[in-house]
Amino acid sequence: MTRAFVIARRRKGRRMGQAVHETKVRLDAAGWKVETCLVDRKSDLRRRAKGAVKAGTDVVVAVGGDGAVLQVVQVLAGKKVALGIIPMGTGNLLASNLGIPRGTEQAAEILVHGDHRQIDIGHLRVHGKRELFTVACGVGFDAEVMKQTSKRAKLRWGKLAYVASAIGQRKRVRNVGHRITLDGRRTSMRATQVFLANFGGVGLAVEPRLEVEPDDGYLDVIAISASGALRGLRSGWEALRQGEPGESPNGHAYRAKAREIRIEVKSTRLVEVDGSVIGTTPITASVRPAALTVIAPAKSRTTSASAER
């Protein structure tokens, strides 16, 4: 019998309690032994998940957005306990990259019938703090957008809230000097945005032509060079269409893979992980191969993309 711990954080305007209940009903019907929990504070997500793991649960189901999922990931990284997701947030980055649908009923079906899949995770050190990420770490413009997007706007407008913030922050699309060290090899460049990606869906509307694999033991570095909003759009598209590692033909994008990455910037830049701003540069990142087990559709988006290629 599969033992599951379903947890969510109460959020104004979101029906977390109902989603937890509906998930439990479906898992009960599948013969699982289910315990549920609703908490008020973000730190309680991690604390209660730790307790469930110690008690011998097989699956921890995070009901919520990227922030809630990341709190649970901090506990499950490196363990055999699987992560299940019922996406209830704005971005739902990990869920969407895995092909987990919105809607409690559909997502709960994935828990019952999906595959257990091992993926890499990113490990970040920033000013003495340790952070993990599943999808991407962003340095620069995207972190500015995340910081300026209010909870109220996200609740009212969903993903459009990020678009509105990006328009409002368009004057911050500017190049600054970066010193990036990839597995001991140092390079210098001017960029407005640097992603350390574990999945391809990092918030750029479509996935890069040069595929990002979440289980290859590497992080993908995507650097975009641009000053000004219009050039930023052009350079972003150039980064998406780039087909080979290294510098893009027009010189506005750069792609590489590395296991350990150090980013230093002449003027301090904000840093976000999976949609949450967590500090400022400099940062050191590394990959933890196959460190997380997730329950995903039998044919997740990344697997399907690989088959098509």
Rosetta silent file (secondary structure, phi, psi, omega in degrees, C-alpha in Angstrom):
SEQUENCE: MTRAFVIARRRKGRRMGQAVHETKVRLDAAGWKVETCLVDRKSDLRRRAKGAVKAGTDVVVAVGGDGAVLQVVQVLAGKKVALGIIPMGTGNLLASNLGIPRGTEQAAEILVHGDHRQIDIGHLRVHGKRELFTVACGVGFDAEVMKQTSKRAKLRWGKLAYVASAIGQRKRVRNVGHRITLDGRRTSMRATQVFLANFGGVGLAVEPRLEVEPDDGYLDVIAISASGALRGLRSGWEALRQGEPGESPNGHAYRAKAREIRIEVKSTRLVEVDGSVIGTTPITASVRPAALTVIAPAKSRTTSASAER
SCORE:     score description
SCORE:     0.000 S_00000001
   1 L     0.000  129.756  179.152    0.000    0.000    0.000 S_00000001
   2 L   -78.024  129.454  177.553    1.338    3.415   -0.998 S_00000001
   3 E  -101.174  127.644 -176.936    1.530    5.901    1.866 S_00000001
   4 E  -127.080  145.351  175.502    1.033    9.545    0.898 S_00000001
   5 E  -120.985  114.011 -176.601    1.253   12.835    2.758 S_00000001
   6 E  -103.455  122.420 -173.780   -0.720   15.628    1.071 S_00000001
   7 E  -133.964  144.835  177.651    0.217   19.134    2.199 S_00000001
   8 E  -148.615  158.898  174.353   -0.748   22.684    1.294 S_00000001
   9 E  -106.330  130.928  178.124   -0.387   26.196    2.643 S_00000001
  10 L   -61.134  130.409  178.754   -3.545   28.229    3.128 S_00000001
  11 L  -133.886  134.409  179.944   -3.605   31.113    0.639 S_00000001
  12 L   -62.013  130.670  177.323   -6.117   33.904    0.337 S_00000001
  13 L    85.645   -2.146  178.638   -8.229   33.532   -2.790 S_00000001
  14 L  -123.508  136.919 -173.994   -7.159   29.933   -3.500 S_00000001
  15 L   -87.838   67.783 -176.046   -9.184   26.876   -2.504 S_00000001
  16 H   -67.442  -43.853 -179.474   -6.341   24.902   -0.995 S_00000001
  17 H   -59.853  -41.011  178.752   -8.441   22.966    1.495 S_00000001
  18 H   -65.657  -41.128  179.518  -10.789   21.785   -1.221 S_00000001
  19 H   -63.993  -40.739  177.731   -7.883   20.727   -3.444 S_00000001
  20 H   -62.495  -44.696 -179.932   -6.333   18.743   -0.584 S_00000001
  21 H   -62.001  -46.171 -178.939   -9.669   17.033    0.114 S_00000001
  22 H   -63.808  -36.999  177.458  -10.275   16.160   -3.553 S_00000001
  23 H   -64.831  -43.644  179.180   -6.759   14.749   -3.848 S_00000001
  24 H   -61.487  -42.491  179.980   -7.288   12.585   -0.763 S_00000001
  25 H   -58.373  -44.693 -178.409  -10.591   11.257   -2.120 S_00000001
  26 H   -67.460  -41.648 -178.790   -8.924   10.145   -5.369 S_00000001
  27 H   -70.465  -36.506  174.116   -5.938    8.561   -3.622 S_00000001
  28 H   -58.374  -43.339 -178.694   -8.217    6.802   -1.106 S_00000001
  29 H   -64.341  -26.118  178.874  -10.153    5.348   -4.033 S_00000001
  30 L   -85.676   -0.664  177.861   -6.885    4.000   -5.455 S_00000001
  31 L    90.904   12.018  178.924   -6.172    2.178   -2.208 S_00000001
  32 L   -80.110  154.799  170.881   -3.522    4.560   -0.874 S_00000001
  33 E   -96.478  116.515 -167.312   -3.111    5.348    2.812 S_00000001
  34 E  -121.028  132.623  170.175   -3.387    9.144    2.945 S_00000001
  35 E  -118.479  141.741 -178.521   -2.629   11.775    5.577 S_00000001
  36 E  -123.151  160.176 -177.817   -3.354   15.454    4.905 S_00000001
  37 E  -156.860  132.991  172.097   -2.142   18.720    6.344 S_00000001
  38 E  -117.384  130.507 -178.212   -2.925   22.433    5.882 S_00000001
  39 E  -123.336  167.274 -178.721   -0.440   24.966    7.251 S_00000001
  40 L  -104.932  -26.114 -176.273   -0.296   28.743    7.524 S_00000001
  41 L  -114.669  148.761 -179.951    3.423   29.459    7.162 S_00000001
  42 H   -59.479  -40.348 -178.205    5.882   28.602    4.429 S_00000001
  43 H   -63.968  -26.045  179.695    8.369   27.200    6.944 S_00000001
  44 H   -69.436  -27.765  176.732    5.699   24.761    8.158 S_00000001
  45 H   -58.497  -46.852 -179.142    5.618   23.109    4.730 S_00000001
  46 H   -68.864  -42.772 -177.562    9.203   22.023    5.150 S_00000001
  47 H   -63.568  -45.545 -178.426    8.814   21.083    8.803 S_00000001
  48 H   -71.891  -33.133  175.965    5.742   18.923    8.278 S_00000001
  49 H   -64.409  -40.342  176.357    7.205   17.300    5.159 S_00000001
  50 H   -58.602  -44.023  179.417   10.277   16.329    7.204 S_00000001
  51 H   -61.495  -39.957  179.873    8.019   14.736    9.780 S_00000001
  52 H   -65.847  -40.078  178.444    6.195   12.748    7.117 S_00000001
  53 H   -63.574  -43.740  178.534    9.448   11.447    5.652 S_00000001
  54 H   -63.699  -30.381 -179.322   10.643   10.350    9.091 S_00000001
  55 L   -79.398   -5.851  174.128    7.306    8.591    9.619 S_00000001
  56 L    97.896   20.472  178.518    7.912    6.491    6.507 S_00000001
  57 L   -66.184  153.587  179.490    5.694    8.044    3.851 S_00000001
  58 L   -94.259  -32.035 -175.936    6.309    6.993    0.238 S_00000001
  59 E  -138.117  133.125  169.507    5.053   10.142   -1.496 S_00000001
  60 E  -108.303  121.219 -178.767    4.775   13.768   -0.416 S_00000001
  61 E  -101.385  116.933  177.863    2.184   15.610   -2.497 S_00000001
  62 E   -92.645  117.246  176.677    2.670   19.381   -2.656 S_00000001
  63 E  -100.562  111.703 -177.623   -0.586   21.218   -3.361 S_00000001
  64 E   154.352 -161.192 -178.752    0.282   24.750   -4.437 S_00000001
  65 L   -95.963 -164.537 -175.796    2.571   26.825   -6.607 S_00000001
  66 H   -61.608  -35.293 -179.873    6.288   26.832   -7.262 S_00000001
  67 H   -63.661  -44.808  179.262    7.090   28.188   -3.795 S_00000001
  68 H   -65.578  -42.793  179.074    5.295   25.362   -2.020 S_00000001
  69 H   -59.933  -43.051 -177.203    6.822   22.761   -4.321 S_00000001
  70 H   -66.324  -34.627  176.228   10.305   24.118   -3.689 S_00000001
  71 H   -60.973  -40.943  179.548    9.841   23.924    0.085 S_00000001
  72 H   -71.801  -37.398  177.892    9.038   20.225   -0.227 S_00000001
  73 H   -58.633  -37.933  179.519   11.912   19.658   -2.660 S_00000001
  74 H   -57.010  -29.998 -179.473   14.309   20.974   -0.001 S_00000001
  75 H   -85.768  -39.592 -172.123   13.241   18.024    2.146 S_00000001
  76 H   -84.846  -15.889 -177.419   13.040   15.293   -0.501 S_00000001
  77 L   -55.803  126.761  178.096   16.319   16.009   -2.335 S_00000001
  78 L    82.844    2.174 -179.926   18.570   12.974   -2.173 S_00000001
  79 L  -109.638  165.962 -179.192   15.882   10.745   -0.654 S_00000001
  80 L   -84.622  -10.153  179.446   13.861    7.879   -2.115 S_00000001
  81 L   -69.467  133.641 -175.782   10.538    9.507   -1.213 S_00000001
  82 E   -87.553  152.211  174.925    8.742   10.718   -4.351 S_00000001
  83 E   -99.675  127.556  170.295    7.327   14.188   -4.998 S_00000001
  84 E  -111.975  150.878 -176.283    3.783   14.538   -6.285 S_00000001
  85 E  -131.064  130.571  166.186    2.373   17.866   -7.469 S_00000001
  86 E  -113.097   98.797 -171.495   -1.122   19.333   -7.583 S_00000001
  87 E   -71.391  123.958 -178.421   -0.394   22.683   -9.316 S_00000001
  88 L  -135.153   15.725 -176.602   -2.307   25.593   -7.781 S_00000001
  89 L  -102.470 -161.155 -179.761    0.024   28.542   -8.349 S_00000001
  90 L   -88.669  -54.615 -177.095    0.640   31.184  -11.011 S_00000001
  91 L   -86.671  -42.501 -178.703    3.654   29.870  -12.883 S_00000001
  92 L    48.693   51.941 -171.506    3.667   26.181  -11.902 S_00000001
  93 H   -62.675  -51.166 -177.742    7.064   25.855  -13.578 S_00000001
  94 H   -65.694  -43.997 -179.582    8.029   22.333  -12.532 S_00000001
  95 H   -59.568  -45.747 -177.797    4.534   20.961  -13.083 S_00000001
  96 H   -67.930  -36.102  177.377    4.237   22.442  -16.565 S_00000001
  97 H   -66.586  -29.733  179.147    7.702   21.216  -17.578 S_00000001
  98 H   -86.189   -9.883 -178.637    6.743   17.710  -16.473 S_00000001
  99 L    85.104   19.475  177.982    3.424   17.875  -18.301 S_00000001
 100 L   -82.665  122.648 -175.030    1.269   17.807  -15.143 S_00000001
 101 L   -76.399  156.880  169.664   -2.053   19.508  -15.932 S_00000001
 102 L   -74.590  154.767 -176.051   -3.813   22.141  -13.883 S_00000001
 103 L   106.090  121.682 -174.022   -6.950   20.919  -12.216 S_00000001
 104 H   -59.848  -44.416 -176.507   -7.010   18.771   -9.113 S_00000001
 105 H   -61.112  -47.300 -178.254   -8.790   15.819  -10.689 S_00000001
 106 H   -66.675  -42.240 -179.435   -6.423   15.552  -13.659 S_00000001
 107 H   -66.546  -36.647  178.392   -3.282   16.065  -11.552 S_00000001
 108 H   -65.542  -32.713  176.025   -4.430   13.468   -9.014 S_00000001
 109 H   -62.738  -35.686  177.314   -4.805   10.947  -11.844 S_00000001
 110 H   -63.299  -38.855  178.849   -1.127   11.491  -12.626 S_00000001
 111 H   -58.725  -40.296 -175.669   -0.267   10.587   -9.038 S_00000001
 112 H   -79.024  -40.171 -170.795   -2.053    7.256   -9.413 S_00000001
 113 H  -111.475   -2.025 -175.726   -1.069    6.332  -12.964 S_00000001
 114 L   -79.393  176.942  178.395    2.131    8.293  -13.624 S_00000001
 115 E   -95.539  149.748  170.290    5.757    7.213  -13.735 S_00000001
 116 E   -89.076  118.825 -172.662    8.344    7.734  -11.019 S_00000001
 117 E  -125.083  135.148  177.657   11.089    9.688  -12.730 S_00000001
 118 E   -93.406  131.293  177.852   14.482   10.802  -11.435 S_00000001
 119 E  -128.859  159.452  173.947   15.628   14.305  -12.326 S_00000001
 120 E   -75.025  161.056  168.621   18.608   16.481  -11.523 S_00000001
 121 E  -134.723  156.526  177.443   18.314   19.507   -9.260 S_00000001
 122 E   -94.435  142.302  177.732   20.414   22.642   -8.970 S_00000001
 123 E  -116.502  127.651 -173.562   22.240   23.563   -5.791 S_00000001
 124 E  -122.413  137.417  171.430   22.960   27.243   -5.194 S_00000001
 125 E  -117.956  120.219 -178.018   25.184   29.033   -2.718 S_00000001
 126 E  -137.133  113.085 -179.982   24.466   32.738   -2.319 S_00000001
 127 L    51.162   45.326  175.711   26.005   34.821    0.482 S_00000001
 128 L    84.537   -8.742  179.037   26.421   31.793    2.707 S_00000001
 129 E   -94.032  152.638  177.793   22.900   30.499    2.156 S_00000001
 130 E  -109.956  128.347  177.095   22.013   27.199    0.466 S_00000001
 131 E  -132.172  152.539  174.351   19.153   27.045   -2.010 S_00000001
 132 E  -116.942  155.622  171.769   17.882   24.368   -4.371 S_00000001
 133 E  -145.133  151.657 -177.782   16.044   24.724   -7.655 S_00000001
 134 L  -104.632  -35.623 -174.807   14.306   22.305   -9.979 S_00000001
 135 L  -103.726  -56.558 -176.497   13.680   24.334  -13.146 S_00000001
 136 E  -165.375  155.662  167.259   16.030   27.311  -13.319 S_00000001
 137 E  -112.420  130.627  179.886   18.008   30.002  -11.554 S_00000001
 138 E  -116.847  134.953  178.775   17.738   33.431  -13.152 S_00000001
 139 E  -119.407  120.149  176.428   20.197   36.297  -12.736 S_00000001
 140 E   115.083 -131.841 -168.501   19.202   39.770  -13.903 S_00000001
 141 H   -59.265  -43.353 -176.455   16.075   41.037  -15.614 S_00000001
 142 H   -64.370  -33.275  177.265   13.737   38.135  -14.878 S_00000001
 143 H   -68.182  -34.624  174.729   14.483   38.403  -11.151 S_00000001
 144 H   -61.901  -42.365  179.124   13.616   42.117  -11.326 S_00000001
 145 H   -63.469  -44.808  179.069   10.276   41.181  -12.887 S_00000001
 146 H   -59.280  -42.441 -177.976    9.611   38.572  -10.191 S_00000001
 147 H   -64.252  -36.867 -174.593   10.360   41.078   -7.436 S_00000001
 148 H   -86.876   -3.988 -179.907    8.005   43.693   -8.864 S_00000001
 149 L   -91.745  114.286 -175.062    5.067   41.311   -9.417 S_00000001
 150 L   -77.555  156.550  176.304    2.733   41.526   -6.427 S_00000001
 151 H   -62.248  -37.276  179.966    0.808   38.607   -4.941 S_00000001
 152 H   -63.297  -42.979  179.821   -2.397   40.533   -5.533 S_00000001
 153 H   -65.537  -40.579  179.437   -1.625   40.953   -9.226 S_00000001
 154 H   -64.234  -39.539  179.838   -0.762   37.265   -9.618 S_00000001
 155 H   -66.272  -37.647 -176.389   -4.003   36.237   -7.935 S_00000001
 156 H   -81.511  -41.876 -170.273   -6.055   38.557  -10.155 S_00000001
 157 H  -111.587   -7.918 -178.576   -4.286   38.263  -13.500 S_00000001
 158 L    66.299 -140.160 -177.074   -2.323   35.019  -13.356 S_00000001
 159 L   -64.467  -22.518  178.085    0.676   34.872  -15.707 S_00000001
 160 H   -62.996  -22.698  177.585   -0.354   38.172  -17.307 S_00000001
 161 H   -61.954  -35.695  177.853    0.841   39.833  -14.104 S_00000001
 162 H   -68.583  -37.658  178.142    4.415   38.926  -15.087 S_00000001
 163 H   -62.514  -45.054  179.268    3.899   40.437  -18.535 S_00000001
 164 H   -61.591  -40.825  178.710    2.689   43.683  -16.992 S_00000001
 165 H   -66.416  -39.446  179.393    5.701   43.765  -14.655 S_00000001
 166 H   -61.967  -40.995  177.420    8.092   43.071  -17.541 S_00000001
 167 H   -63.839  -42.143  179.510    6.664   46.041  -19.451 S_00000001
 168 H   -66.435  -26.526 -178.258    7.015   48.197  -16.357 S_00000001
 169 L  -100.599   14.413 -172.249   10.623   47.101  -15.884 S_00000001
 170 H   -59.953  -27.345  179.498   11.624   47.449  -19.571 S_00000001
 171 H   -70.968  -12.617  178.649   14.138   50.203  -18.812 S_00000001
 172 H   -87.606    0.662  174.199   16.104   47.666  -16.770 S_00000001
 173 L   -75.611   94.765 -177.116   16.911   45.665  -19.919 S_00000001
 174 L  -151.731  147.035  178.947   20.585   46.611  -20.013 S_00000001
 175 L   -79.720  142.234  170.531   23.888   44.824  -20.298 S_00000001
 176 E  -135.587  159.536 -178.163   26.317   44.637  -17.420 S_00000001
 177 E   -73.597  128.718  177.331   29.664   42.908  -17.176 S_00000001
 178 E  -118.364  140.184  168.725   29.573   39.274  -16.051 S_00000001
 179 E  -114.964  114.158 -173.999   32.442   36.994  -15.142 S_00000001
 180 E  -118.111  126.702  179.253   31.229   33.410  -15.481 S_00000001
 181 E  -110.811  120.619 -177.387   33.305   30.379  -14.541 S_00000001
 182 E  -113.632  108.800 -179.173   32.180   27.060  -16.026 S_00000001
 183 L    49.204   43.371  176.184   33.833   23.968  -14.540 S_00000001
 184 L    90.440  -10.516  179.743   36.961   26.024  -13.877 S_00000001
 185 E   -97.389  119.800 -174.600   37.007   27.815  -17.253 S_00000001
 186 E   -95.464  137.731  175.533   36.483   31.542  -16.883 S_00000001
 187 E  -138.431  151.930  178.560   34.818   33.747  -19.490 S_00000001
 188 E  -117.870  141.768  179.018   33.698   37.370  -19.496 S_00000001
 189 E  -157.737  162.333  172.901   30.629   38.764  -21.241 S_00000001
 190 E  -104.687  129.751 -175.536   28.074   41.535  -21.127 S_00000001
 191 E  -149.599  153.617  172.878   24.528   40.330  -20.514 S_00000001
 192 L   -99.289  -19.740 -176.548   21.148   41.483  -19.292 S_00000001
 193 E  -151.386  135.589  172.885   19.995   37.987  -18.319 S_00000001
 194 E  -131.089  127.605  173.803   21.622   34.691  -17.423 S_00000001
 195 E  -108.892  140.114  165.541   19.687   31.476  -16.826 S_00000001
 196 E  -110.178  103.341 -167.253   21.038   28.311  -15.253 S_00000001
 197 E  -105.962  138.282  172.495   18.451   25.901  -16.605 S_00000001
 198 L  -108.030  -21.539  173.226   17.529   22.360  -15.650 S_00000001
 199 L  -129.044  162.761 -178.938   14.418   22.358  -17.863 S_00000001
 200 L   -78.664  -27.932 -178.585   13.683   24.171  -21.109 S_00000001
 201 L   -84.365   84.153 -176.062   10.539   25.962  -19.931 S_00000001
 202 L  -104.272   12.908  178.558   12.174   28.799  -17.998 S_00000001
 203 L   102.361   15.108 -179.339    9.553   31.442  -18.733 S_00000001
 204 L   -99.614   24.355  175.951   10.557   32.442  -22.266 S_00000001
 205 L    76.658  -50.034  175.806    7.126   31.491  -23.740 S_00000001
 206 L  -128.516  162.692 -177.326    8.580   28.648  -25.862 S_00000001
 207 L   -84.070  151.892  179.615   11.364   26.176  -25.218 S_00000001
 208 L   -62.846  147.434  175.869   14.847   26.576  -26.707 S_00000001
 209 L   -61.996  -40.260  175.958   15.636   24.774  -29.950 S_00000001
 210 L   -82.350  106.808 -167.479   18.770   23.412  -28.284 S_00000001
 211 L   -62.894  143.418  173.220   17.106   21.088  -25.801 S_00000001
 212 L  -104.189  121.166 -176.391   17.640   21.324  -22.053 S_00000001
 213 L  -101.940  125.785 -178.430   17.667   17.865  -20.441 S_00000001
 214 L   -83.419    6.299 -177.953   16.697   17.582  -16.753 S_00000001
 215 L  -138.822   29.203 -178.621   18.466   14.253  -16.305 S_00000001
 216 L  -101.662    1.043  178.986   21.800   14.658  -18.107 S_00000001
 217 L    79.982   14.734  179.139   23.904   15.615  -15.058 S_00000001
 218 L  -134.121  159.023  165.347   24.479   19.196  -16.271 S_00000001
 219 E  -103.498  142.320  178.033   23.013   22.672  -15.926 S_00000001
 220 E   -95.848  127.261  177.135   22.495   24.649  -19.137 S_00000001
 221 E   -94.960  124.040  177.284   23.803   28.218  -19.186 S_00000001
 222 E  -125.094  109.924 -179.457   21.740   30.602  -21.329 S_00000001
 223 E  -110.820  135.747 -178.084   23.057   34.178  -21.467 S_00000001
 224 E  -121.717  127.065 -178.734   21.218   36.965  -23.304 S_00000001
 225 L  -107.739  123.042 -179.909   22.897   40.205  -24.314 S_00000001
 226 L  -170.866  146.741  170.769   20.714   43.276  -24.968 S_00000001
 227 L  -128.562  117.000 -176.662   20.199   46.898  -23.998 S_00000001
 228 L   105.897  146.467 -174.160   16.675   48.194  -24.497 S_00000001
 229 H   -62.381  -45.696 -177.137   13.322   46.424  -24.582 S_00000001
 230 H   -64.444  -44.305  177.385   13.111   45.884  -28.352 S_00000001
 231 H   -65.234  -31.670  177.116   16.642   44.500  -28.548 S_00000001
 232 H   -62.131  -42.247  177.506   15.817   42.354  -25.535 S_00000001
 233 H   -63.785  -43.316 -179.831   12.953   40.711  -27.415 S_00000001
 234 H   -64.816  -42.732 -179.111   15.143   40.114  -30.455 S_00000001
 235 H   -68.486  -36.393  176.502   17.975   38.698  -28.379 S_00000001
 236 H   -61.889  -41.692  177.289   15.584   36.474  -26.430 S_00000001
 237 H   -66.029  -37.490  177.572   14.283   35.028  -29.690 S_00000001
 238 H   -62.813  -39.470  178.047   17.862   34.539  -30.882 S_00000001
 239 H   -64.709  -38.295  179.742   18.613   32.587  -27.708 S_00000001
 240 H   -67.833  -36.120 -175.950   15.574   30.387  -28.280 S_00000001
 241 H   -87.663   -7.012 -178.397   16.495   29.642  -31.895 S_00000001
 242 L   -61.237  131.060 -174.379   20.171   28.956  -31.224 S_00000001
 243 L  -107.309   -8.592 -177.779   21.007   25.444  -32.402 S_00000001
 244 L  -134.065  152.317  175.362   24.609   24.966  -31.259 S_00000001
 245 L   -63.489  162.632 -179.974   26.575   25.591  -28.035 S_00000001
 246 E    96.574 -158.445 -178.827   28.734   28.686  -27.784 S_00000001
 247 E   -81.061  141.457  179.591   27.964   32.161  -29.071 S_00000001
 248 L   -70.937  161.741 -176.921   24.986   32.630  -31.385 S_00000001
 249 L   -54.238  -37.626 -179.487   25.589   33.791  -34.999 S_00000001
 250 L   -91.937   -0.803  173.916   24.630   37.401  -34.192 S_00000001
 251 L    78.431   14.587 -177.206   26.489   37.384  -30.895 S_00000001
 252 L  -103.667    1.623  179.530   23.491   38.187  -28.668 S_00000001
 253 E  -144.746  155.463 -178.936   23.170   34.805  -26.968 S_00000001
 254 E  -142.823  134.916  178.466   25.487   32.231  -25.446 S_00000001
 255 E  -127.822  140.632  175.851   24.855   28.559  -24.561 S_00000001
 256 E  -159.347  164.742  173.665   26.971   26.109  -22.585 S_00000001
 257 E  -119.787  144.459  178.210   26.691   23.149  -20.215 S_00000001
 258 E  -157.894  157.786  175.976   28.514   22.812  -16.913 S_00000001
 259 L   -93.716  -29.314  177.564   28.410   20.947  -13.635 S_00000001
 260 E  -135.994  135.441 -171.933   29.646   23.861  -11.526 S_00000001
 261 E  -137.084  135.639  174.798   29.124   27.541  -12.286 S_00000001
 262 E  -121.771  128.409  179.094   30.265   30.746  -10.638 S_00000001
 263 E  -122.031  122.083  175.457   28.678   34.093  -11.617 S_00000001
 264 E  -122.899  139.779 -175.477   30.143   37.421  -10.583 S_00000001
 265 E  -129.620  140.284 -178.413   28.739   40.752  -11.794 S_00000001
 266 L   -60.418  -44.331  174.001   30.277   44.217  -11.718 S_00000001
 267 L  -112.122  133.578 -172.394   27.022   45.742  -10.475 S_00000001
 268 L   -55.206  134.229  176.691   24.921   43.602   -8.139 S_00000001
 269 L  -118.765  149.330  175.393   22.040   41.726   -9.809 S_00000001
 270 E   -71.306  153.442 -178.919   19.002   40.066   -8.265 S_00000001
 271 E  -129.483  134.690  175.020   18.791   36.262   -8.298 S_00000001
 272 E  -126.646  152.577  173.287   15.667   34.064   -8.435 S_00000001
 273 E  -128.876  125.284  179.250   15.129   30.332   -8.244 S_00000001
 274 L    47.995   38.176  174.625   11.973   28.733   -9.654 S_00000001
 275 L    92.801   -1.482 -179.920   10.217   32.103   -9.550 S_00000001
 276 E  -115.005  125.618  177.642   11.244   33.237   -6.042 S_00000001
 277 E   -72.405  128.244 -173.468   13.791   36.016   -5.504 S_00000001
 278 E  -125.227   -2.842  179.887   16.353   34.763   -2.982 S_00000001
 279 E   159.901 -155.336 -177.523   19.258   37.236   -3.005 S_00000001
 280 E  -134.277  164.749  175.702   21.906   38.906   -5.113 S_00000001
 281 L   -65.833  156.426    6.670   25.112   38.032   -6.946 S_00000001
 282 L   -82.240  160.935  178.080   27.704   36.575   -6.667 S_00000001
 283 E  -136.562  156.090  170.211   26.488   32.982   -6.757 S_00000001
 284 E  -127.460  128.198 -177.919   27.949   29.512   -7.105 S_00000001
 285 E  -124.092  150.713  174.888   25.778   26.757   -8.555 S_00000001
 286 E  -147.064  162.979 -179.230   26.232   23.043   -9.061 S_00000001
 287 E  -102.288  141.864  172.905   24.125   20.141  -10.256 S_00000001
 288 E  -112.675   99.594 -174.553   23.008   17.207   -8.138 S_00000001
 289 E   -63.520  137.701  173.478   22.358   14.403  -10.640 S_00000001
 290 E    49.173   40.290 -173.971   19.237   12.252  -10.201 S_00000001
 291 E   -90.606   -8.953 -176.624   18.636   13.796   -6.776 S_00000001
 292 E  -135.055  133.704  172.990   14.836   14.023   -6.936 S_00000001
 293 E  -100.833  125.226 -179.825   12.135   11.481   -7.741 S_00000001
 294 E  -122.844  150.787  174.066    8.975   13.017   -9.209 S_00000001
 295 E   -95.940  118.089 -173.976    5.691   11.499  -10.302 S_00000001
 296 E  -131.710  163.445  175.086    5.065   12.628  -13.877 S_00000001
 297 L   -55.466  151.280 -178.414    2.862   11.609  -16.803 S_00000001
 298 L   -54.353  -33.696  174.726    3.983    8.437  -18.535 S_00000001
 299 L  -125.838   88.168 -179.017    5.036   10.617  -21.463 S_00000001
 300 L   -75.385  169.413 -174.828    6.050   13.978  -20.028 S_00000001
 301 H   -57.011  -43.738 -176.971    6.757   16.980  -22.215 S_00000001
 302 H   -68.023  -38.697  178.548   10.515   16.559  -22.128 S_00000001
 303 H   -64.583  -41.279  179.697   10.329   12.850  -22.950 S_00000001
 304 H   -63.596  -41.258 -179.631    7.992   13.551  -25.866 S_00000001
 305 H   -62.784  -39.516  179.674   10.276   16.263  -27.189 S_00000001
 306 H   -64.237  -40.367 -178.363   13.238   13.891  -27.124 S_00000001
 307 H   -65.462  -37.599 -178.717   11.286   11.243  -29.028 S_00000001
 308 H   -67.043  -28.820 -178.811   10.263   13.726  -31.715 S_00000001
 309 L   -82.149    0.000    0.000   13.858   14.690  -32.297 S_00000001
